[in-house]
Short mmCIF file of C-alpha atoms in Angstrom, two decimals:
data_model
loop_
_atom_site.label_atom_id
_atom_site.label_comp_id
_atom_site.label_asym_id
_atom_site.label_seq_id
_atom_site.Cartn_x
_atom_site.Cartn_y
_atom_site.Cartn_z
CA MET A 1 0.00 0.00 0.00
CA GLU A 2 1.28 3.43 -0.95
CA ARG A 3 2.47 5.52 2.00
CA ALA A 4 -0.25 8.03 2.76
CA VAL A 5 0.51 9.59 6.13
CA HIS A 6 0.58 13.37 6.37
CA ALA A 7 1.17 14.26 10.01
CA GLY A 8 0.31 17.80 10.99
CA SER A 9 2.10 19.79 13.70
CA VAL A 10 0.14 18.19 16.52
CA PHE A 11 1.47 14.82 15.45
CA GLN A 12 5.04 15.77 14.58
CA THR A 13 6.25 13.78 17.56
CA ILE A 14 4.97 10.55 15.98
CA PRO A 15 7.82 8.55 14.43
CA THR A 16 6.64 8.23 10.82
CA GLN A 17 9.17 5.75 9.47
CA SER A 18 6.58 2.98 9.24
CA VAL A 19 3.31 4.88 9.70
CA VAL A 20 1.29 4.64 6.52
CA SER A 21 -1.96 6.19 7.67
CA VAL A 22 -3.30 8.07 10.70
CA ALA A 23 -7.05 7.93 11.43
CA LYS A 24 -8.03 7.22 7.84
CA PRO A 25 -7.94 4.24 5.45
CA PRO A 26 -4.58 3.87 3.68
CA TRP A 27 -6.16 4.53 0.29
CA SER A 28 -7.59 7.95 1.27
CA SER A 29 -4.76 9.77 -0.48
CA LYS A 30 -5.04 7.66 -3.60
CA ASN A 31 -6.29 9.29 -6.78
CA HIS A 32 -9.71 7.88 -7.73
CA ASN A 33 -11.04 7.55 -11.27
CA GLY A 34 -14.62 6.46 -10.67
CA LYS A 35 -13.98 2.75 -11.26
CA LEU A 36 -14.23 -0.23 -8.91
CA GLU A 37 -11.02 -0.46 -6.88
CA ARG A 38 -11.44 -2.57 -3.75
CA LEU A 39 -13.64 -5.13 -2.08
CA ILE A 40 -13.86 -5.34 1.70
CA LEU A 41 -15.29 -8.76 2.52
CA GLN A 42 -16.62 -9.31 6.02
CA ILE A 43 -16.35 -13.05 6.52
CA GLY A 44 -18.50 -13.51 9.64
CA ALA A 45 -20.27 -11.79 12.51
CA GLY A 46 -16.82 -11.01 13.88
CA LYS A 47 -15.22 -11.22 17.30
CA GLY A 48 -13.57 -7.84 17.68
CA LYS A 49 -13.56 -5.55 20.71
CA PHE A 50 -16.19 -3.10 19.44
CA SER A 51 -19.74 -4.01 18.45
CA GLU A 52 -22.58 -2.75 16.31
CA VAL A 53 -24.75 -2.56 19.44
CA GLY A 54 -22.28 -0.73 21.67
CA GLY A 55 -20.84 1.49 18.96
CA ILE A 56 -17.70 1.39 16.84
CA PRO A 57 -15.75 4.64 17.44
CA ARG A 58 -12.84 3.63 15.22
CA SER A 59 -11.45 5.87 12.51
CA ILE A 60 -10.25 2.84 10.49
CA GLY A 61 -12.76 0.33 11.79
CA CYS A 62 -13.73 -0.40 8.19
CA ILE A 63 -10.80 -2.79 7.74
CA GLY A 64 -10.73 -4.08 11.31
CA ASN A 65 -12.50 -6.85 13.17
CA ASN A 66 -15.70 -5.82 14.94
CA ARG A 67 -18.88 -7.58 16.04
CA PHE A 68 -22.07 -7.30 14.01
CA ILE A 69 -25.58 -8.70 14.16
CA LEU A 70 -26.25 -11.00 11.20
CA ARG A 71 -29.75 -10.56 9.76
CA ARG A 72 -29.76 -13.99 8.12
CA GLU A 73 -27.55 -16.99 7.48
CA PRO A 74 -24.06 -16.09 6.26
CA MET A 75 -22.83 -16.99 2.81
CA SER A 76 -21.10 -20.32 2.39
CA LEU A 77 -17.35 -20.53 1.87
CA GLU A 78 -17.92 -21.50 -1.75
CA ARG A 79 -20.20 -18.51 -2.33
CA MET A 80 -17.54 -16.20 -0.91
CA LYS A 81 -14.99 -17.72 -3.27
CA GLU A 82 -17.37 -17.10 -6.18
CA LEU A 83 -17.69 -13.49 -5.06
CA ILE A 84 -13.92 -13.02 -4.91
CA LEU A 85 -13.58 -14.54 -8.38
CA GLU A 86 -16.28 -12.26 -9.76
CA PHE A 87 -14.55 -9.25 -8.22
CA ARG A 88 -11.31 -10.27 -9.93
CA LYS A 89 -13.06 -10.67 -13.28
CA LEU A 90 -14.50 -7.18 -12.88
CA GLY A 91 -10.97 -5.83 -12.72
CA GLY A 92 -10.77 -5.59 -8.95
CA LYS A 93 -7.22 -5.18 -7.69
CA GLU A 94 -7.44 -4.69 -3.94
CA LEU A 95 -9.08 -7.27 -1.66
CA TRP A 96 -9.51 -6.94 2.11
CA LEU A 97 -10.49 -10.00 4.16
CA THR A 98 -11.66 -9.17 7.67
CA ASN A 99 -14.24 -9.66 10.41
CA TYR A 100 -13.84 -13.41 10.60
CA ASP A 101 -15.28 -15.87 13.12
CA ASN A 102 -12.54 -18.45 12.73
CA VAL A 103 -9.05 -18.26 11.28
CA GLU A 104 -9.53 -21.37 9.14
CA THR A 105 -12.12 -19.65 6.94
CA LEU A 106 -9.97 -16.54 6.68
CA LEU A 107 -6.98 -18.61 5.55
CA ALA A 108 -9.03 -20.62 3.07
CA LEU A 109 -10.19 -17.42 1.38
CA ALA A 110 -6.68 -15.95 1.52
CA VAL A 111 -5.23 -19.00 -0.24
CA PHE A 112 -7.97 -18.86 -2.87
CA ALA A 113 -7.40 -15.15 -3.49
CA SER A 114 -3.64 -15.67 -3.80
CA GLU A 115 -4.23 -18.07 -6.67
CA LEU A 116 -6.12 -15.37 -8.58
CA GLU A 117 -3.05 -13.11 -8.63
CA PHE A 118 -4.61 -10.00 -7.16
CA PRO A 119 -2.15 -7.10 -7.05
CA GLU A 120 -3.09 -6.55 -3.41
CA VAL A 121 -4.66 -8.97 -0.91
CA TYR A 122 -4.89 -8.04 2.76
CA ALA A 123 -6.02 -10.26 5.64
CA VAL A 124 -6.55 -8.57 9.00
CA VAL A 125 -5.89 -10.89 11.95
CA LEU A 126 -6.44 -10.24 15.65
CA ILE A 127 -3.20 -10.40 17.61
CA ASP A 128 -4.46 -13.28 19.73
CA ASP A 129 -4.92 -15.40 16.59
CA LEU A 130 -1.49 -14.88 15.02
CA ASP A 131 -0.18 -18.23 16.23
CA LYS A 132 -2.93 -19.93 14.22
CA VAL A 133 -1.89 -18.29 10.95
CA THR A 134 0.21 -19.94 8.27
CA PRO A 135 1.72 -17.30 5.94
CA VAL A 136 0.40 -17.36 2.39
CA GLU A 137 2.49 -16.13 -0.52
CA GLY A 138 0.88 -13.12 -2.15
CA VAL A 139 -1.22 -12.24 0.91
CA ASN A 140 -0.39 -9.27 3.13
CA PHE A 141 -1.27 -10.18 6.69
CA ILE A 142 -2.04 -7.30 9.05
CA ALA A 143 -2.08 -7.78 12.81
CA GLU A 144 -4.81 -5.94 14.69
CA LEU A 145 -4.08 -4.83 18.25
CA SER A 146 -5.18 -2.26 20.80
CA TYR A 147 -2.73 0.00 22.63
CA PRO A 148 -1.84 0.08 25.54
CA GLU A 149 -3.11 -3.49 26.05
CA HIS A 150 -0.62 -4.61 23.39
CA THR A 151 2.44 -3.08 21.74
CA LEU A 152 4.11 -3.57 18.39
CA ASP A 153 7.10 -5.15 20.08
CA GLU A 154 4.92 -8.24 20.53
CA LEU A 155 4.92 -8.73 16.76
CA SER A 156 8.64 -9.48 16.53
CA ALA A 157 7.86 -13.20 16.55
CA TYR A 158 5.96 -12.82 13.28
CA PRO A 159 8.43 -11.44 10.70
CA TRP A 160 6.06 -12.41 7.88
CA LEU A 161 3.57 -9.70 8.87
CA HIS A 162 3.02 -6.96 6.31
CA GLY A 163 1.57 -4.44 8.72
CA ALA A 164 -0.28 -3.63 11.92
CA LEU A 165 -3.60 -1.94 12.58
CA VAL A 166 -3.18 -0.25 15.96
CA VAL A 167 -6.28 0.94 17.79
CA VAL A 168 -5.05 3.88 19.85
CA PRO A 169 -6.64 6.58 22.05
CA PRO A 170 -5.86 10.07 20.68
CA GLU A 171 -4.02 11.12 23.84
CA GLU A 172 -1.40 8.44 23.14
CA LEU A 173 -0.49 9.77 19.70
CA ARG A 174 2.10 12.27 20.89
CA ALA A 175 4.11 9.67 22.79
CA GLY A 176 4.41 7.30 19.86
CA SER A 177 5.63 4.63 22.27
CA PHE A 178 3.29 2.08 20.70
CA LEU A 179 5.41 1.91 17.54
CA GLY A 180 8.23 -0.15 19.05
CA ASN A 181 10.67 -1.77 16.61
CA PHE A 182 8.10 -3.01 14.10
CA ASN A 183 9.31 -2.63 10.51
CA GLY A 184 6.04 -3.25 8.70
CA GLU A 185 3.39 -0.74 7.70
CA VAL A 186 1.45 0.81 10.58
CA TYR A 187 -2.12 2.09 10.41
CA LEU A 188 -3.10 4.18 13.44
CA ASP A 189 -6.79 3.57 14.14
CA VAL A 190 -7.58 6.55 16.35
CA LEU A 191 -10.63 6.29 18.60
CA PHE A 192 -13.20 9.09 18.53
CA PRO A 193 -15.38 10.12 21.51
CA GLY A 194 -19.14 9.65 21.38
CA SER A 195 -19.64 13.36 20.76
CA ALA A 196 -17.66 16.50 19.97
CA ARG A 197 -17.69 17.42 23.66
CA GLY A 198 -15.13 14.70 24.26
CA LEU A 199 -12.67 15.81 21.60
CA ASN A 200 -9.18 16.42 22.95
CA PHE A 201 -7.25 16.69 19.68
CA ASN A 202 -7.15 18.85 16.56
CA VAL A 203 -9.56 17.17 14.16
CA ILE A 204 -8.49 19.22 11.15
CA GLU A 205 -4.87 18.13 11.44
CA LEU A 206 -5.90 14.53 12.04
CA ARG A 207 -8.12 14.51 8.96
CA ARG A 208 -5.72 16.28 6.62
CA ILE A 209 -5.25 14.55 3.27
CA TYR A 210 -3.71 15.35 -0.10
CA ASN A 211 -5.82 13.73 -2.77
CA PRO A 212 -6.09 15.24 -6.26
CA SER A 213 -9.52 13.69 -6.88
CA THR A 214 -11.49 15.03 -3.89
CA GLU A 215 -13.28 17.59 -6.05
CA ARG A 216 -14.98 14.71 -7.87
CA TYR A 217 -14.90 11.73 -5.52
CA HIS A 218 -15.12 10.89 -1.83
CA ASP A 219 -11.62 10.19 -0.57
CA CYS A 220 -12.29 6.74 0.94
CA LEU A 221 -15.72 5.61 -0.31
CA ALA A 222 -14.81 6.06 -3.98
CA GLY A 223 -14.10 2.76 -5.70
CA THR A 224 -14.98 0.82 -2.55
CA VAL A 225 -17.59 -1.90 -2.19
CA ALA A 226 -18.16 -3.77 1.06
CA VAL A 227 -19.97 -7.09 1.38
CA THR A 228 -21.27 -8.43 4.67
CA ALA A 229 -21.15 -12.08 5.67
CA GLU A 230 -24.84 -12.41 4.73
CA GLY A 231 -24.27 -11.00 1.24
CA TYR A 232 -25.50 -7.45 1.67
CA VAL A 233 -23.61 -4.84 -0.36
CA LEU A 234 -22.65 -1.63 1.43
CA PRO A 235 -20.71 1.52 0.52
CA CYS A 236 -18.73 1.05 3.76
CA PRO A 237 -18.56 -1.87 6.21
CA LEU A 238 -19.66 0.44 9.03
CA LEU A 239 -22.68 1.91 7.22
CA ARG A 240 -24.84 -1.13 7.95
CA ASN A 241 -28.14 0.65 7.36
CA TYR A 242 -27.23 1.72 3.83
CA VAL A 243 -27.71 -1.46 1.84
CA VAL A 244 -27.16 -0.85 -1.87
CA GLY A 245 -27.46 -4.45 -3.07
CA ASP A 246 -28.14 -8.07 -2.12
CA LEU A 247 -25.93 -10.79 -3.56
CA THR A 248 -28.61 -13.41 -3.03
CA ARG A 249 -30.63 -11.59 -5.69
CA MET A 250 -28.03 -10.07 -7.97
CA THR A 251 -24.44 -10.35 -9.12
CA LEU A 252 -21.64 -8.16 -7.82
CA LYS A 253 -21.50 -6.51 -11.23
CA GLU A 254 -25.16 -5.52 -10.95
CA ALA A 255 -24.64 -4.20 -7.42
CA VAL A 256 -21.63 -2.10 -8.43
CA ARG A 257 -23.71 -0.47 -11.16
CA LYS A 258 -26.34 0.71 -8.67
CA LYS A 259 -26.79 4.48 -8.67
CA ARG A 260 -27.06 4.47 -4.89
CA LEU A 261 -23.55 3.05 -4.54
CA ARG A 262 -22.15 5.44 -7.13
CA ALA A 263 -23.72 8.33 -5.22
CA PHE A 264 -21.57 7.43 -2.23
CA TRP A 265 -18.48 7.31 -4.43
CA LYS A 266 -19.27 10.87 -5.56
CA MET A 267 -20.27 12.21 -2.13
CA THR A 268 -17.83 15.10 -2.13
CA LYS A 269 -17.81 17.86 0.46
CA ASP A 270 -19.65 20.04 -2.04
CA LYS A 271 -22.67 17.77 -1.57
CA ILE A 272 -22.67 18.13 2.21
CA GLU A 273 -24.25 21.48 2.97
CA ALA A 274 -22.22 22.28 6.07
CA CYS A 275 -18.97 21.52 4.23
CA SER A 276 -19.69 23.09 0.86
CA THR A 277 -18.33 26.54 1.72
CA CYS A 278 -15.45 25.40 3.94
CA PRO A 279 -11.97 26.41 2.70
CA PHE A 280 -10.57 23.07 3.91
CA LYS A 281 -13.16 20.86 2.20
CA TYR A 282 -10.79 19.27 -0.33
CA ILE A 283 -8.04 18.44 2.15
CA CYS A 284 -10.26 17.08 4.92
CA HIS A 285 -10.80 13.33 5.24
CA ASP A 286 -14.48 12.65 5.65
CA CYS A 287 -15.58 9.52 7.56
CA ARG A 288 -19.31 9.34 7.02
CA ALA A 289 -19.56 6.27 9.27
CA LEU A 290 -18.26 8.12 12.33
CA GLU A 291 -20.55 11.07 11.68
CA TYR A 292 -23.54 8.78 11.12
CA GLN A 293 -22.85 6.93 14.36
CA ALA A 294 -22.69 10.20 16.30
CA THR A 295 -25.66 11.98 14.70
CA GLY A 296 -27.84 9.38 13.01
CA GLU A 297 -27.53 11.39 9.79
CA ILE A 298 -25.43 10.46 6.77
CA ASP A 299 -24.54 14.13 6.31
CA GLY A 300 -23.98 14.74 10.03
CA MET A 301 -21.20 17.07 11.19
CA GLU A 302 -20.63 16.22 14.85
CA TYR A 303 -16.84 16.34 14.77
CA CYS A 304 -16.18 19.40 12.62
CA PRO A 305 -14.32 22.03 14.71
CA MET A 306 -15.38 24.74 12.27
CA LEU A 307 -18.96 24.32 13.48
CA LEU A 308 -18.28 24.01 17.20
#
């Protein structure tokens, strides 16, 4: 994954040698062209720390392991393989495997994906499950851990890891002590408070991005399609109430063509009333999932310091 971190002055104390992204998906600084780019496949209900019921305050929770309520029976392993194959045939290049119930299923899908020669395959594994993982050639394994419960030094026993998704409270960012001696890519998954009243960091600097396509496309939703374990198609894994397709009734190709999904890809700041006149609108990462969780509105603006 292309290095995408742009640390502002408040984060200048963070060692950036291996930090790829802070509080935003690693592709947020990638130029988008309006085509399908990545599939985030949620394999199961999940067994992560945060849940759909209790709230998921993660800035990069989209690629992490959480816990969700399944509305129906999950897809079979074979159906998930068919989905991955269809994604590849559609020209998909970036596959994320996450939110698993058991490592065996995750590894089976990782092996299958590796045989399809995707340019990028990522499998996100909870730190407690790393001993159960057998490295797969062509698959980038990412360890998921929470600081301060765990540190990156614990990953030294797994030299085959590509990266680490570190869930970190914002007050710990300045110290940077969670980085340790890990040489892989690091994604800092900063936790947000339930409301703006709990903010204790500069949101503008945390959200800063440099993406040449933000005048036309949303910086992280563009080109992204998420599929839940039950086969529902979403614009983002954390926007569970915004179903844009159902793979029990249609193909992935048909779902990707849906105008409702494309509308999310093109949800620029110009289309959000409170952002449309802001001078920072094209350099501000915009997590609609966090705002929706805080306000109940897809165009909510709970965390914008310009409106406080």
